[in-house]
Amino acid sequence: MLAYTDRIKEIARALLTDCRVELVIGFRKGTVPMMNEPCFINSPDEADQLVWDSNCGINLANYLANRTEKIGIVAKGCDSRNIATHIIENKIGRDQLFIIGVPCQGMIDRRKVNAMFDGEVREVVESDGLVTVRGADFEKSFEKSELLQQNCSVCTHRNPVIFDEMAADPVDEQQGVDRYADVREIEAMDPQQRWDAFEKLLAPCIRCYACRNACPLCYCPTCFVDEARPQWVGKSQNPVDVRTFHFLRAYHCAGRCTDCGACERACPVGINMRVFTKKLEKDCFESFGWEAGLSPDVRPPLDTYRPEDPDDFIK
Amino acid sequence: MEHMGIEPGRLQFSWVSSAESTKFVKVVNEVSETIKKLGPNDRFVKKEIKVA
Amino acid sequence: MEMIKIDKKDWNKGLDRSRKTYRLVGPVKRAGEDLAGFYELADKEHPDMGAADTVLSAKSVVYPQTEVMFRYTTDKNSPDCNRLKRPAADYSPRAVIGIRPYDAAAILMLKKNFDTPDYRDPYWCDAYEACTFVGLAVDAPSSTDFSTSTGSGPFSEKGLDVLLVDMAGHYLAKVLTDKGAAYMKAAGWQRAADAKAAAQQIEKKKKAAEALIVSSVSFDKIARKSILDLYKADFWDDVAFSCINCGTCTYVCPTCWCFDIQDESKGKTGVRYKNWDSCMYPLFSLHGSGHNPRGTKTMRARQRFMHKLKYFLDKYDDGIMCVGCGRCVRSCPVNIDIRRVCELMNRYGPDPDACAV
């Protein structure tokens, strides 16, 4: 990880020194354990701020939409897929970007780590795949693989799909992972059980919209929940409105979601709203063989028609 | 929708040309029959806001 | 000031006894793994008096996220036609058990907004008056707790009716108000402790807890800086860059009081309610004309910090609008840290304490 950071700094410094970009978007060290803060730097002396470790779960593609500058951006596998999606959707031009690719080995699930201990987690250090968690009166080490975010543990695209320069050699992709066990669990339920399961899932939601705003796909100038004329969705804590928000947002991400996990990571009350988006991701994969953002040159399934598209749902 | 817990059959898709009147009647009858069997929809129906 | 000793084995019994005259509210796990917030306790349900604090503050007890203001009907056949009727809500006495001292201090800040000589928000005031705040002193402050530098603190008594101090086998209860005494009576906790010894024990624990606080903010110079200088400061783009403009910080905050008013109507009847709102949302300041005076996320993030750390300070001359609970620091999805921003603001520009040359 240290080597990654050094290399990212070097590349960023060179880019800014040679004026090849106006700013570089990356991460700087956070102020609490397991958090780094997305930041931009626009002078070579600031390159030393940049860091890379297993706490860079925020998807940096989120900071690109509609920007007009030339930008250097640090991108792990999922970030790069969302950058490709942005390019397809004309939110940024490929020629505006210098992508510093980072082969990713997964991000730490800070919620999971915090939940493992009674006391407060004060420090989390990682070295060579080993993560040590310390509190005021405890210390425990884990294999990093035990602490990964769920989406990272089933990720099959750890290496950036597009990049201009890599910060390290590609890592091996995970083989034989079962990506959709959680979705199948819901599929196995009857309608009432499903309804109840989602009711329970969404009960703690406070509609802060952190999931939406952390999502690189959610760049609409005005979200449908914010529309006032007409007003599509009520704004109270009514469970119907809360659910409408979540499932419509998921629909808007159909065929675009890369399961980067930014939404779940951002949620202050620990809702796994990925069970919505993942169902659509699974359907897109099964119906169209589609995985979002693998190339900026292929049109997504929802804006293309092929005669062989499945249509057995139409009577 | 079904994934969310809406009963199968409540939401249906069909493609009927303006020339296919018999198919149209058939589809409408089938849909209303299914829906009647399911009964009134109580999901996505807003109940009163709770007073604290 | 009375000191009462409550044996832990009498704790749940007392709570249950008080249910005859009080509705109980406290931190409990509801719907999810987290200790998300303060909820009304069901029968036989007891508050979680552990060390972990809730994700959301206790403000919802007096200021629910969604609250009906009135209902109306335009039906000519109804005797209530065109009348705005406030719904009957339960304002019988409620006891808020296990509220943290900084949250109680925050409720006094909310009071500055909802209960003023000119305007009195009946919803907030009625709920507030119904409450007895039975606080739990914080023995092991988190590393993001900076309450001592905001005028609150782990053992602060501001806004509380009773302060409980956990002494392992028992609680020492410092009764601070008549309301507090009435609650203790209702719970049947009446065993007086030796006041002097108890005060000493509490003082000792207080010192120990305060010593465990590792973070702080300083805002001593902010009041003397010009609003416009701070407003135009060069650090806002850097502070706000990572901000995704979600409402997390404002919703978890015990002192954020902004709300939005919405109408929902169906046929001839309707309801008006208020919801928490957030200055992080573009909609917050959008004008009917379509113009938005806070059109960028930098402006919105700046507003949050300027309001808390400058405008409030100037308006009330009573510290910042922050009690240092650290919730926004812990919950921010992108790690924007108010402690850092406060420091930037305090240090910005010429030092007002510097000697003139």
mmCIF file of C-alpha atoms in Angstrom, chain A residues 23 25-26 28-33 35-40 49 58 62-63 67 110-111 118 120-122 200 203-214 222 225-227 229 231 234-238 241 265-270, chain C residues 30-32 34 36 39 51-52 55-56 65-66 140-144 212 214 237-248 251-252 260 262-264 273 275-276 280-283 288 297 329-337 339-340:
data_model
loop_
_atom_site.group_PDB
_atom_site.id
_atom_site.type_symbol
_atom_site.label_atom_id
_atom_site.label_comp_id
_atom_site.label_asym_id
_atom_site.label_seq_id
_atom_site.Cartn_x
_atom_site.Cartn_y
_atom_site.Cartn_z
ATOM 1 C CA LEU A 23 -5.928 19.215 -10.774
ATOM 2 C CA ILE A 25 -8.398 14.051 -7.570
ATOM 3 C CA GLY A 26 -7.384 11.500 -4.956
ATOM 4 C CA ARG A 28 -5.897 12.374 1.717
ATOM 5 C CA LYS A 29 -5.530 10.876 5.151
ATOM 6 C CA GLY A 30 -8.736 11.015 7.150
ATOM 7 C CA THR A 31 -9.228 12.252 10.693
ATOM 8 C CA VAL A 32 -10.942 9.123 12.011
ATOM 9 C CA PRO A 33 -9.941 5.474 11.670
ATOM 10 C CA MET A 35 -11.721 6.983 6.645
ATOM 11 C CA ASN A 36 -9.893 8.903 3.986
ATOM 12 C CA GLU A 37 -11.173 12.116 2.550
ATOM 13 C CA PRO A 38 -11.510 12.684 -1.185
ATOM 14 C CA CYS A 39 -9.533 15.781 -2.108
ATOM 15 C CA PHE A 40 -8.083 17.641 -5.053
ATOM 16 C CA GLN A 49 -1.064 14.857 0.774
ATOM 17 C CA ILE A 58 -15.623 6.416 -1.843
ATOM 18 C CA ASN A 62 -18.580 10.925 -8.340
ATOM 19 C CA TYR A 63 -16.436 14.057 -8.431
ATOM 20 C CA ARG A 67 -16.246 19.218 -14.823
ATOM 21 C CA ARG A 110 -15.547 0.124 8.730
ATOM 22 C CA ARG A 111 -19.041 -0.572 9.981
ATOM 23 C CA ASP A 118 -17.596 -3.031 22.378
ATOM 24 C CA GLU A 120 -14.329 2.472 20.317
ATOM 25 C CA VAL A 121 -11.882 1.548 17.566
ATOM 26 C CA ARG A 122 -9.108 4.109 17.821
ATOM 27 C CA LYS A 200 -37.377 -3.985 7.849
ATOM 28 C CA ALA A 203 -37.009 1.151 8.655
ATOM 29 C CA PRO A 204 -33.937 3.027 9.938
ATOM 30 C CA CYS A 205 -33.691 5.222 6.804
ATOM 31 C CA ILE A 206 -33.568 8.939 7.617
ATOM 32 C CA ARG A 207 -33.655 10.080 3.993
ATOM 33 C CA CYS A 208 -30.407 11.964 4.247
ATOM 34 C CA TYR A 209 -29.750 10.861 0.668
ATOM 35 C CA ALA A 210 -26.142 9.983 1.409
ATOM 36 C CA CYS A 211 -26.571 6.831 -0.729
ATOM 37 C CA ARG A 212 -27.789 8.838 -3.684
ATOM 38 C CA ASN A 213 -25.216 11.565 -3.316
ATOM 39 C CA ALA A 214 -22.300 9.188 -2.879
ATOM 40 C CA THR A 222 -32.812 17.646 -9.900
ATOM 41 C CA VAL A 225 -37.569 13.123 -5.045
ATOM 42 C CA ASP A 226 -36.673 16.813 -5.090
ATOM 43 C CA GLU A 227 -39.025 17.744 -7.927
ATOM 44 C CA ARG A 229 -43.785 20.482 -9.933
ATOM 45 C CA GLN A 231 -44.100 16.376 -6.794
ATOM 46 C CA GLY A 234 -43.833 12.794 -0.470
ATOM 47 C CA LYS A 235 -41.070 14.099 1.715
ATOM 48 C CA SER A 236 -42.047 12.737 5.084
ATOM 49 C CA GLN A 237 -40.804 9.656 6.863
ATOM 50 C CA ASN A 238 -43.791 7.751 5.539
ATOM 51 C CA ASP A 241 -42.278 7.414 0.311
ATOM 52 C CA ARG A 265 -20.603 2.695 2.759
ATOM 53 C CA ALA A 266 -22.038 6.209 2.944
ATOM 54 C CA CYS A 267 -25.189 5.252 4.822
ATOM 55 C CA PRO A 268 -25.076 6.599 8.391
ATOM 56 C CA VAL A 269 -27.565 4.016 9.643
ATOM 57 C CA GLY A 270 -26.137 0.928 7.972
ATOM 58 C CA ARG C 30 -34.799 -0.657 16.627
ATOM 59 C CA ALA C 31 -34.912 -1.884 13.087
ATOM 60 C CA GLY C 32 -31.294 -2.681 12.457
ATOM 61 C CA ASP C 34 -27.279 0.048 15.238
ATOM 62 C CA ALA C 36 -29.766 4.390 15.911
ATOM 63 C CA TYR C 39 -37.417 5.975 20.719
ATOM 64 C CA ALA C 51 -21.263 3.156 26.733
ATOM 65 C CA ALA C 52 -22.116 3.418 23.059
ATOM 66 C CA VAL C 55 -26.030 7.456 15.760
ATOM 67 C CA LEU C 56 -28.751 10.093 15.764
ATOM 68 C CA GLN C 65 -38.176 14.255 11.848
ATOM 69 C CA THR C 66 -41.744 14.387 10.533
ATOM 70 C CA ALA C 140 -15.525 6.989 28.377
ATOM 71 C CA PRO C 141 -15.760 9.830 25.876
ATOM 72 C CA SER C 142 -15.068 8.832 22.290
ATOM 73 C CA SER C 143 -12.042 10.162 20.461
ATOM 74 C CA THR C 144 -14.327 12.408 18.421
ATOM 75 C CA LEU C 212 -10.012 11.152 28.552
ATOM 76 C CA VAL C 214 -8.603 13.877 23.346
ATOM 77 C CA ASP C 237 -13.215 25.033 -1.935
ATOM 78 C CA ASP C 238 -10.800 22.669 -0.256
ATOM 79 C CA VAL C 239 -13.154 22.016 2.679
ATOM 80 C CA ALA C 240 -16.168 21.450 0.465
ATOM 81 C CA PHE C 241 -14.568 19.495 -2.356
ATOM 82 C CA SER C 242 -15.324 16.082 -0.942
ATOM 83 C CA CYS C 243 -18.800 17.093 0.268
ATOM 84 C CA ILE C 244 -21.516 15.139 -1.485
ATOM 85 C CA ASN C 245 -24.273 17.391 -0.127
ATOM 86 C CA CYS C 246 -26.127 14.670 1.691
ATOM 87 C CA GLY C 247 -27.949 15.613 4.862
ATOM 88 C CA THR C 248 -26.144 13.235 7.200
ATOM 89 C CA TYR C 251 -29.633 14.996 10.576
ATOM 90 C CA VAL C 252 -27.313 13.417 13.137
ATOM 91 C CA ASP C 260 -39.261 22.342 5.727
ATOM 92 C CA GLN C 262 -44.968 20.328 3.157
ATOM 93 C CA ASP C 263 -48.611 19.857 2.288
ATOM 94 C CA GLU C 264 -50.101 16.591 1.211
ATOM 95 C CA TYR C 273 -46.418 18.715 8.234
ATOM 96 C CA ASN C 275 -39.786 17.707 8.191
ATOM 97 C CA TRP C 276 -36.194 18.156 9.124
ATOM 98 C CA MET C 280 -26.751 20.817 2.395
ATOM 99 C CA TYR C 281 -29.607 20.342 -0.064
ATOM 100 C CA PRO C 282 -29.823 22.509 -3.191
ATOM 101 C CA LEU C 283 -33.567 22.730 -2.582
ATOM 102 C CA GLY C 288 -39.593 30.324 -6.514
ATOM 103 C CA LYS C 297 -21.984 22.837 -2.949
ATOM 104 C CA VAL C 329 -17.376 13.613 12.344
ATOM 105 C CA ARG C 330 -18.164 9.930 12.756
ATOM 106 C CA SER C 331 -21.038 9.776 10.305
ATOM 107 C CA CYS C 332 -19.845 11.951 7.433
ATOM 108 C CA PRO C 333 -19.445 9.596 4.472
ATOM 109 C CA VAL C 334 -16.470 11.560 3.169
ATOM 110 C CA ASN C 335 -14.829 12.535 6.454
ATOM 111 C CA ILE C 336 -15.407 16.272 6.546
ATOM 112 C CA ASP C 337 -14.380 17.205 10.054
ATOM 113 C CA ARG C 339 -12.894 20.279 14.184
ATOM 114 C CA ARG C 340 -10.591 20.948 11.261
#
